[in-house]
């Protein structure tokens, strides 16, 4: 009749499914009873292969190689490893025109941002330009995104600067600090490439959207506060990163404030914010915002050059070295007391830059309706950071602001990164002396403008409306960054994400179901007001896999439902409860602890003259129940294909037993 039956039974008092729906005396429409089927038996190796394939290769990357000749497979393999071969073979003059325009446009943004973000990481300004040259070239070879514009980013720069500065002062030990920065970049690249190569990209997904919103918002405020040093031209500024320390330092050293620097900076800040507002309101004028940072650098440099000795209170960058990236492989630090620091810094900045780069790449790929392979992107970003660490670059990834400009400028392929790198190269070879009179306050203002967009109030409001727990996670990450430190804030964000997962796993949602009149659908009584209870039955829906972490909770919560429903039935003068039906259609997996919990629950219910019934077990769950012999212990006659059939079967049994009881 139930799970172990080999036949289909039709109860004579039940009407055909095609006839108009009718609720019987027991409140349900008659049904045919079907057996629960098992999936085909597989060998252990085949089952393990399939399971690992679903975990590590959900996109089935080898599908394209099926039924292809050896030469075609070789070409496809090369294209998979080096995407430049694929789009390069189809490249033409029209694509070059589009990529050249977008490349020149993002270069105008990358040059001032590169110099500014290097300052944020406590590195020489030229390092930011180095990092805008080699990494984009490497990415153009290995990257699969058509729109990602690569270079230094604010958050990774801030985190690297704060973590390294905690133990090494860049002003007192500049060479050691450079060594640690390059080595941290190398470890970041190794970590990123390893995740991609081992198909472990899902690890990055543990940083939820909610925690990222909070983390980015808090980090943006910290980055902004750090720029007060340049805006007010403060010499004795705190090395700490938390909100309170920075604010105290600003007002403690107010005697060092330079009004010239403040006025100069505020004027250009207003200019940059206005151009940003124009670009946001009218996207076709994106170039106004894109060109504004470089225009500010040029204009401010001309003003300072004209004033020269009269420009008191405004610090300038000074002399920058000309030439291409010097090799730095010999500067990598693989032993000594700071090895743990650079590994930790590399992993933290690697996670952050990887999360941002992949999120940005997927965002713009969805707008153009093409796919970005997350694992390939991890390898591409990792390889470019490993190469960058050997060529005087620090950690880089895909920047949202530059990628948005790249997208709006009409980029067609990754060649826009090559054009940008070429412009940066020309700048490093011939134009570096022109930056001598560039004021430091302009770099602070450019960073301020760039990080404003990281504070997403709208997303926080949506989190509050949709999911209060997500909102609390957002606040936890935000205040962790703001009042403790950036790295602690990141740990808080990760911890909250893990806690949320544990809460969902250890406390699965269990709802009581009722029948929707006129249908065979059973839905939550809390969600559907028209749903009605079935006399003598408690129907519970379990909405989570059943593991060792939640098996005890399942027993306790089901027994509580039973107690509450029995009390309600007595108060309402309804039929006594005889059957407990568990709808396990949402239980996608079960382990041995979960199976033992079901058996224990059955014993407990049997001792109270209640019958446990399972409905709609998925293939994997049914297979494990059978292999563990729990199928027989749970009684195969108490396992049904759906809730409706379970109700129909036991309703019929109850009807049949009533005449016998009267006799």
XYZ file of C-alpha atoms in Angstrom:
663
model
C 0.000 0.000 0.000
C 2.697 2.465 1.008
C 6.389 2.571 0.362
C 6.811 -1.171 0.192
C 3.790 -1.916 -1.957
C 4.211 -3.203 -5.491
C 0.715 -2.280 -6.633
C -1.510 0.701 -7.177
C -4.691 0.561 -5.116
C -7.898 2.445 -5.872
C -10.352 3.050 -3.100
C -13.900 2.616 -4.408
C -15.361 5.495 -2.459
C -12.911 7.931 -4.055
C -13.778 9.709 -7.288
C -11.574 9.991 -10.350
C -8.976 12.766 -10.369
C -10.422 14.229 -13.561
C -13.847 14.760 -11.996
C -14.672 18.004 -10.186
C -12.833 18.174 -6.866
C -14.828 17.134 -3.842
C -13.891 17.042 -0.178
C -14.908 13.796 1.482
C -16.160 13.325 5.007
C -12.579 13.313 6.173
C -11.894 16.569 4.337
C -9.814 15.204 1.448
C -10.267 14.191 -2.124
C -9.775 10.456 -2.894
C -6.530 9.400 -4.510
C -4.787 6.383 -5.944
C -1.968 5.186 -3.728
C 1.428 4.722 -5.365
C 4.599 3.201 -4.046
C 7.689 5.254 -3.321
C 10.350 4.396 -5.884
C 14.095 4.099 -5.312
C 16.798 5.426 -7.568
C 18.835 2.981 -9.611
C 21.613 1.333 -7.661
C 25.061 2.790 -8.314
C 28.516 1.568 -7.486
C 30.323 3.356 -4.673
C 32.823 4.833 -7.122
C 30.114 6.105 -9.465
C 28.089 7.604 -6.612
C 31.182 9.304 -5.175
C 32.149 10.586 -8.604
C 28.702 12.052 -9.151
C 28.614 13.696 -5.730
C 32.080 15.226 -6.105
C 31.182 16.369 -9.609
C 28.162 18.256 -8.271
C 30.323 19.908 -5.610
C 33.350 20.899 -7.675
C 32.073 20.909 -11.274
C 28.451 22.129 -11.216
C 28.975 23.892 -14.556
C 30.405 20.733 -16.217
C 33.392 22.502 -17.873
C 34.377 19.358 -19.807
C 31.055 19.218 -21.673
C 32.475 21.247 -24.574
C 35.108 18.556 -25.239
C 32.622 15.736 -25.890
C 32.625 14.177 -29.358
C 35.366 16.479 -30.632
C 38.538 15.636 -32.543
C 41.919 15.811 -30.812
C 42.896 19.039 -32.581
C 39.594 20.656 -31.647
C 39.977 19.518 -28.039
C 43.482 20.995 -27.948
C 42.238 24.318 -29.310
C 39.336 24.380 -26.854
C 41.715 23.605 -23.985
C 44.000 26.487 -24.987
C 41.005 28.802 -25.291
C 39.785 27.706 -21.872
C 43.158 28.425 -20.254
C 43.904 31.522 -22.342
C 40.618 33.260 -23.254
C 42.611 35.814 -25.262
C 43.027 33.140 -27.957
C 39.261 32.905 -28.363
C 38.413 36.593 -28.633
C 41.753 37.440 -30.249
C 41.031 35.178 -33.232
C 37.823 37.133 -33.927
C 39.272 40.576 -33.275
C 38.767 43.341 -35.815
C 39.183 47.067 -36.321
C 35.700 47.895 -35.066
C 36.342 46.098 -31.768
C 39.694 47.861 -31.473
C 38.015 51.231 -31.888
C 35.565 50.513 -29.055
C 38.259 49.072 -26.770
C 40.630 51.959 -27.472
C 38.012 54.525 -26.451
C 37.120 52.646 -23.271
C 40.790 51.950 -22.485
C 41.737 55.617 -22.768
C 38.746 56.575 -20.646
C 39.548 54.195 -17.790
C 43.234 55.170 -17.965
C 42.223 58.749 -17.134
C 40.631 57.339 -13.974
C 43.234 54.654 -13.228
C 46.242 57.006 -13.093
C 45.008 59.324 -10.304
C 43.286 56.458 -8.468
C 46.414 54.303 -8.644
C 48.535 57.040 -7.061
C 45.850 57.706 -4.429
C 45.244 54.093 -3.448
C 48.975 53.413 -3.074
C 49.017 56.257 -0.561
C 46.108 54.566 1.224
C 48.204 51.380 1.516
C 51.159 53.428 2.889
C 53.142 52.658 -0.263
C 55.062 55.013 -2.587
C 52.683 56.647 -5.133
C 54.563 55.118 -8.060
C 53.593 51.647 -6.782
C 49.987 52.435 -7.652
C 50.975 53.083 -11.267
C 53.093 49.936 -11.371
C 49.992 48.055 -10.187
C 47.963 49.576 -13.016
C 50.378 48.296 -15.656
C 51.408 44.638 -15.213
C 48.235 43.147 -13.611
C 45.884 44.419 -16.384
C 48.142 42.845 -19.008
C 48.114 39.500 -17.199
C 44.359 39.641 -16.727
C 43.756 40.353 -20.408
C 45.399 36.997 -21.168
C 43.701 34.847 -18.510
C 40.496 36.740 -17.622
C 37.073 35.890 -19.027
C 35.265 39.175 -18.345
C 34.878 41.683 -21.179
C 34.215 44.603 -18.842
C 36.397 44.142 -15.756
C 38.923 46.974 -15.392
C 41.823 45.831 -13.218
C 43.928 47.809 -10.784
C 44.281 48.811 -7.120
C 41.065 49.219 -5.100
C 40.324 51.191 -1.955
C 39.231 48.463 0.481
C 42.084 46.037 -0.234
C 44.548 48.958 -0.076
C 43.172 50.066 3.272
C 43.218 46.550 4.756
C 46.768 45.858 3.594
C 47.963 49.221 4.891
C 46.307 48.824 8.289
C 47.379 45.210 8.873
C 51.011 45.757 7.909
C 51.325 49.100 9.680
C 50.261 47.491 12.966
C 53.682 45.811 13.132
C 55.928 47.739 10.738
C 56.153 51.523 10.408
C 56.442 52.409 6.685
C 58.144 55.716 7.514
C 60.870 54.158 9.670
C 61.361 50.896 7.727
C 60.218 51.613 4.138
C 62.202 48.778 2.514
C 60.916 46.135 4.942
C 57.377 47.460 4.510
C 57.690 47.150 0.723
C 58.976 43.592 1.117
C 56.010 42.666 3.278
C 53.521 44.314 0.889
C 54.895 42.442 -2.132
C 55.005 39.156 -0.208
C 51.444 39.601 1.058
C 50.415 40.202 -2.568
C 52.169 36.992 -3.588
C 50.338 34.962 -0.933
C 47.060 36.632 -1.902
C 47.661 35.484 -5.481
C 48.579 31.941 -4.436
C 45.466 31.727 -2.284
C 43.207 33.059 -5.062
C 44.683 30.866 -7.793
C 44.481 27.801 -5.536
C 40.798 28.382 -4.873
C 40.168 28.548 -8.609
C 42.357 25.576 -9.519
C 40.844 23.377 -6.794
C 37.318 24.535 -7.713
C 36.757 25.920 -4.217
C 35.185 29.182 -5.262
C 32.119 28.511 -3.141
C 34.216 29.390 -0.070
C 34.059 33.055 -1.067
C 30.246 32.853 -0.968
C 30.376 32.651 2.830
C 30.630 36.439 2.778
C 26.939 37.178 2.357
C 25.546 40.247 0.644
C 24.321 41.605 3.981
C 27.705 41.375 5.690
C 29.443 42.854 2.643
C 27.100 45.841 2.670
C 27.957 46.479 6.317
C 31.658 45.802 5.881
C 31.976 48.020 2.792
C 30.033 50.825 4.465
C 32.173 50.745 7.586
C 35.396 50.499 5.575
C 34.297 53.415 3.366
C 33.822 55.624 6.432
C 37.216 54.566 7.814
C 38.843 55.299 4.435
C 37.135 58.700 4.362
C 38.279 59.559 7.889
C 41.848 58.651 6.998
C 41.723 61.293 4.268
C 41.228 64.014 6.866
C 44.985 63.876 7.362
C 45.536 65.039 3.785
C 42.565 67.381 3.731
C 43.656 69.250 6.899
C 47.374 68.712 6.179
C 47.937 67.186 9.630
C 51.491 66.008 10.293
C 51.099 64.128 13.589
C 48.204 61.828 12.695
C 47.259 58.606 14.493
C 48.325 55.280 13.035
C 45.160 53.631 14.387
C 42.213 52.981 12.089
C 39.149 52.968 14.350
C 36.592 55.794 14.316
C 37.222 57.129 17.823
C 41.035 57.261 17.500
C 40.869 59.090 14.167
C 38.339 61.685 15.362
C 40.339 62.285 18.576
C 43.538 62.698 16.528
C 41.905 65.199 14.146
C 40.721 67.508 16.926
C 43.741 66.957 19.158
C 45.998 68.250 16.379
C 43.739 71.097 15.248
C 46.640 73.532 15.654
C 48.190 71.836 12.598
C 45.167 72.435 10.390
C 46.064 74.345 7.231
C 43.137 76.419 5.970
C 44.714 76.672 2.510
C 44.655 72.901 2.161
C 41.068 72.693 3.460
C 39.734 75.334 1.051
C 41.687 73.895 -1.878
C 40.468 70.370 -1.118
C 36.825 71.313 -0.559
C 36.671 73.154 -3.875
C 37.864 70.109 -5.806
C 35.721 67.784 -3.675
C 32.652 69.791 -4.685
C 33.744 69.599 -8.331
C 34.178 65.807 -8.209
C 30.884 65.224 -6.397
C 29.009 67.389 -8.914
C 30.467 65.472 -11.866
C 29.614 62.196 -10.126
C 26.037 63.371 -9.613
C 25.763 64.340 -13.297
C 26.972 60.897 -14.390
C 24.502 59.160 -12.058
C 21.533 61.216 -13.237
C 22.460 61.042 -16.916
C 24.466 57.885 -17.687
C 25.298 59.048 -21.215
C 27.529 61.678 -19.593
C 29.577 59.022 -17.775
C 32.738 60.488 -19.291
C 32.263 63.658 -17.222
C 32.742 61.727 -13.992
C 35.444 59.492 -15.500
C 37.585 62.402 -16.645
C 37.055 64.486 -13.497
C 39.816 62.902 -11.316
C 42.535 63.323 -13.941
C 41.243 66.812 -14.751
C 41.474 67.675 -11.051
C 45.047 66.381 -10.880
C 46.071 68.376 -13.954
C 44.314 71.582 -12.881
C 45.547 71.441 -9.275
C 49.086 70.704 -10.451
C 49.013 73.720 -12.786
C 47.717 75.941 -9.971
C 50.417 74.762 -7.549
C 53.091 75.142 -10.244
C 51.953 78.706 -10.903
C 51.914 79.618 -7.206
C 55.065 77.673 -6.251
C 56.537 79.453 -3.250
C 53.220 81.165 -2.459
C 51.356 77.848 -1.962
C 52.003 77.583 1.773
C 50.092 74.934 3.706
C 49.628 72.612 0.719
C 51.945 69.603 0.510
C 52.924 68.204 -2.878
C 53.824 64.691 -4.049
C 57.323 65.622 -5.112
C 59.640 63.644 -7.337
C 58.401 60.338 -8.784
C 60.712 57.803 -10.399
C 60.447 57.384 -14.160
C 60.562 53.970 -15.816
C 58.765 50.638 -15.908
C 58.222 48.282 -13.002
C 61.507 47.107 -11.461
C 61.651 43.382 -10.637
C 60.859 42.576 -7.016
C 61.058 38.772 -6.873
C 64.209 39.067 -4.762
C 62.283 41.170 -2.223
C 59.746 38.473 -1.386
C 59.868 37.544 2.298
C 59.536 33.797 2.965
C 61.180 33.450 6.379
C 61.500 35.408 9.568
C 59.280 36.814 12.271
C 56.881 38.562 9.874
C 56.000 35.507 7.789
C 52.768 34.899 9.699
C 51.793 38.540 9.227
C 52.212 38.487 5.439
C 50.359 35.176 5.088
C 47.435 36.494 7.145
C 47.423 39.801 5.274
C 47.589 37.987 1.944
C 44.629 35.734 2.754
C 42.464 38.580 4.083
C 43.188 40.935 1.180
C 42.915 37.991 -1.210
C 39.396 37.175 -0.014
C 38.293 40.807 -0.179
C 39.729 41.511 -3.617
C 38.437 38.193 -4.956
C 34.924 38.851 -3.664
C 34.866 42.328 -5.189
C 36.400 41.272 -8.505
C 34.044 38.344 -9.105
C 30.980 40.312 -7.989
C 31.850 43.166 -10.357
C 32.593 40.797 -13.246
C 29.305 38.921 -12.824
C 27.345 42.157 -12.506
C 28.429 43.520 -15.869
C 28.344 40.094 -17.527
C 24.656 39.821 -16.629
C 24.010 43.218 -18.229
C 25.522 41.987 -21.509
C 24.053 38.485 -21.203
C 27.253 36.428 -21.149
C 28.718 34.059 -18.570
C 31.760 34.585 -16.366
C 33.423 31.442 -15.008
C 34.033 32.154 -11.315
C 36.831 29.612 -10.932
C 38.624 30.871 -14.051
C 38.335 34.409 -12.722
C 39.899 33.309 -9.442
C 42.843 31.813 -11.284
C 43.195 34.912 -13.480
C 43.123 37.294 -10.507
C 45.483 35.034 -8.561
C 47.973 34.766 -11.417
C 48.011 38.519 -11.998
C 48.720 39.131 -8.298
C 51.487 36.540 -8.275
C 53.021 38.163 -11.366
C 52.452 41.602 -9.834
C 54.276 40.700 -6.626
C 57.378 39.974 -8.712
C 57.126 43.307 -10.570
C 56.735 45.821 -7.720
C 52.914 45.691 -7.622
C 50.628 45.256 -4.667
C 47.257 43.488 -4.522
C 44.858 44.319 -7.383
C 41.437 43.218 -8.564
C 38.513 44.398 -10.653
C 37.418 47.861 -9.575
C 33.705 48.663 -9.618
C 34.179 52.347 -10.486
C 36.627 51.689 -13.334
C 34.618 48.702 -14.587
C 31.453 50.829 -14.662
C 33.284 53.425 -16.737
C 34.684 50.672 -18.959
C 31.187 49.261 -19.508
C 29.630 52.655 -20.231
C 32.470 53.558 -22.599
C 31.521 50.550 -24.742
C 34.282 48.032 -24.073
C 33.960 44.867 -26.169
C 36.843 42.704 -24.932
C 39.586 42.565 -22.305
C 41.772 44.503 -24.758
C 40.575 47.696 -23.037
C 42.880 46.669 -20.162
C 45.780 46.460 -22.615
C 45.028 49.981 -23.873
C 44.826 51.256 -20.289
C 48.132 49.576 -19.395
C 49.746 51.126 -22.495
C 48.664 54.621 -21.424
C 49.996 53.968 -17.918
C 53.284 52.786 -19.443
C 53.637 55.999 -21.470
C 52.882 57.972 -18.318
C 55.560 56.146 -16.323
C 58.166 56.532 -19.067
C 57.662 60.159 -20.020
C 55.166 62.037 -17.858
C 56.211 61.375 -14.258
C 57.986 64.757 -13.766
C 54.660 66.483 -14.466
C 53.265 65.105 -11.191
C 55.901 66.864 -9.065
C 53.574 69.713 -8.040
C 50.469 67.547 -7.625
C 49.038 68.338 -4.154
C 48.511 65.480 -1.708
C 45.121 66.908 -0.803
C 43.871 66.116 -4.326
C 44.707 62.447 -3.802
C 42.688 62.499 -0.565
C 39.767 64.161 -2.327
C 39.826 61.572 -5.153
C 39.693 58.742 -2.596
C 36.852 60.468 -0.728
C 34.820 60.711 -3.907
C 35.533 57.113 -4.908
C 34.474 55.550 -1.584
C 31.240 57.514 -1.250
C 29.568 54.968 -3.543
C 30.498 52.120 -1.195
C 28.035 53.359 1.440
C 24.757 51.812 0.285
C 21.951 53.163 2.487
C 19.314 51.794 0.116
C 20.618 48.242 0.525
C 20.587 48.585 4.321
C 16.966 49.777 4.262
C 15.981 46.845 2.031
C 17.696 44.437 4.428
C 15.647 45.857 7.307
C 12.419 45.431 5.353
C 13.147 41.944 4.049
C 15.236 40.141 6.671
C 15.900 41.506 10.157
C 18.603 38.889 10.773
C 20.438 40.006 7.643
C 20.141 43.590 8.853
C 21.698 42.659 12.202
C 24.529 40.934 10.331
C 25.013 44.113 8.309
C 25.150 46.246 11.476
C 27.558 43.834 13.168
C 30.034 44.047 10.294
C 29.574 47.831 10.037
C 30.251 48.592 13.704
C 33.018 45.978 13.878
C 34.942 47.845 11.182
C 34.057 51.291 12.489
C 34.904 50.916 16.169
C 37.446 48.082 16.354
C 39.480 47.522 13.183
C 39.064 46.569 9.544
C 40.364 43.023 9.980
C 38.245 42.471 13.102
C 35.283 43.813 11.160
C 35.952 41.264 8.441
C 36.151 38.495 11.027
C 32.871 39.701 12.529
C 31.326 39.646 9.052
C 32.537 36.089 8.453
C 31.444 35.025 11.927
C 27.946 36.433 11.471
C 27.644 34.751 8.070
C 28.661 31.408 9.586
C 26.327 31.949 12.565
C 23.416 32.577 10.224
C 24.182 29.358 8.331
C 24.404 27.437 11.615
C 21.117 28.891 12.798
C 19.362 27.764 9.625
C 20.979 24.323 9.796
C 20.508 23.691 13.523
C 17.039 25.224 13.725
C 15.211 24.161 10.566
C 11.818 25.654 9.881
C 8.951 23.257 10.658
C 5.457 24.382 9.689
C 2.010 22.881 10.178
C 0.169 22.204 6.944
C -3.475 22.129 5.947
C -5.462 21.231 2.851
C -6.441 23.933 0.353
C -10.161 23.176 -0.231
C -10.924 21.791 -3.683
C -7.300 20.722 -4.293
C -4.798 18.075 -3.250
C -2.346 20.775 -2.153
C -1.173 21.035 1.440
C 0.231 24.395 2.466
C 1.262 26.233 5.607
C -1.670 27.282 7.780
C 0.243 30.423 8.662
C 0.646 31.407 5.022
C -2.732 30.363 3.593
C -5.762 31.360 5.621
C -8.069 29.163 3.543
C -6.066 26.019 4.384
C -7.922 23.678 6.768
C -6.731 21.080 9.224
C -7.554 17.420 8.563
C -9.321 15.753 11.518
C -7.172 13.161 13.342
C -4.049 14.281 11.456
C -1.144 16.609 12.207
C 0.698 17.395 8.988
C 4.136 18.974 9.458
C 6.464 20.221 6.751
C 10.225 20.015 7.428
C 12.056 22.624 5.357
C 15.689 21.628 5.773
C 18.113 18.715 5.404
C 18.181 16.480 8.479
C 21.657 16.268 10.034
C 23.291 15.592 13.379
C 23.176 19.340 14.064
C 19.377 19.523 14.025
C 18.194 15.963 14.752
C 17.455 16.623 18.441
C 15.676 19.870 17.588
C 13.481 17.953 15.117
C 12.323 15.535 17.810
C 11.696 18.272 20.358
C 9.849 20.546 17.921
C 7.637 17.784 16.496
C 6.659 16.626 19.994
C 5.876 20.201 20.922
C 3.629 20.510 17.843
C 1.898 17.294 18.864
C 1.276 18.569 22.406
C -0.038 21.913 21.199
C -2.322 20.355 18.579
C -3.676 17.803 21.045
C -4.496 20.592 23.482
C -6.146 22.594 20.698
C -8.221 19.559 19.599
C -9.487 19.091 23.167
C -10.326 22.781 23.539
C -12.132 22.846 20.166
C -13.881 19.509 20.855
C -12.387 17.966 17.707
C -11.355 14.400 16.868
C -8.363 13.064 18.771
C -5.032 13.011 16.983
C -4.027 9.601 15.591
C -1.511 10.301 12.811
C 1.573 12.518 12.513
C 2.442 13.076 8.834
C 5.884 14.521 8.080
C 6.181 16.086 4.615
C 9.901 15.529 3.932
C 9.899 16.772 0.321
C 12.203 19.650 1.356
C 14.574 17.320 3.236
C 17.210 17.112 0.509
C 19.650 15.050 2.572
C 19.817 12.990 5.747
C 22.705 11.503 7.738
C 22.828 8.638 10.238
C 21.988 10.937 13.157
C 18.935 12.176 11.261
C 17.819 8.598 10.580
C 18.246 7.692 14.262
C 16.202 10.771 15.189
C 13.325 9.580 12.988
C 13.436 6.124 14.591
C 13.485 7.606 18.091
C 10.586 9.878 17.181
C 8.602 6.888 15.921
C 9.183 5.013 19.205
C 8.095 8.012 21.251
C 4.951 8.525 19.188
C 4.096 4.811 19.225
C 4.257 4.839 23.014
C 1.532 7.497 22.881
C -0.573 5.489 20.380
C 0.303 7.848 17.542
C 1.373 6.733 14.063
C 4.341 8.411 12.337
C 3.938 8.747 8.558
C 6.513 10.043 6.058
C 5.456 11.637 2.782
C 7.442 12.355 -0.392
C 11.020 11.413 0.531
C 13.455 12.450 -2.214
C 15.589 9.809 -3.915
C 18.697 10.301 -1.775
C 16.764 10.209 1.480
C 14.751 7.133 0.452
C 17.959 5.344 -0.569
C 19.641 6.036 2.781
C 16.562 4.908 4.688
C 16.594 1.645 2.793
C 20.347 1.046 3.142
C 20.207 1.721 6.885
C 17.244 -0.673 7.247
C 15.260 2.226 8.700
C 12.748 1.733 5.878
C 11.487 -1.473 7.476
C 11.721 -0.093 11.018
C 9.668 2.940 10.036
C 7.271 0.469 8.349
C 7.073 0.720 4.589
C 3.272 0.999 4.829
C 3.812 4.361 6.543
C 5.884 5.940 3.756
C 3.979 7.536 0.878
C 4.670 9.379 -2.346
C 2.790 12.521 -1.275
C 0.812 13.924 1.632
C -2.498 13.514 -0.183
C -1.997 9.793 -0.681
C -0.966 9.338 2.949
C -4.122 11.101 4.149
C -6.298 9.109 1.734
C -4.782 5.775 2.788
C -5.142 6.281 6.526
C -8.570 7.886 6.152
C -9.698 4.723 4.353
C -8.211 2.550 7.102
C -10.071 4.572 9.711
C -13.338 4.101 7.812
C -12.769 0.380 7.495
C -12.020 0.017 11.189
C -15.157 1.876 12.318
C -17.657 -0.969 11.422
C -15.402 -3.505 13.150
C -15.356 -1.383 16.280
C -19.187 -1.079 16.226
C -19.487 -4.874 15.946
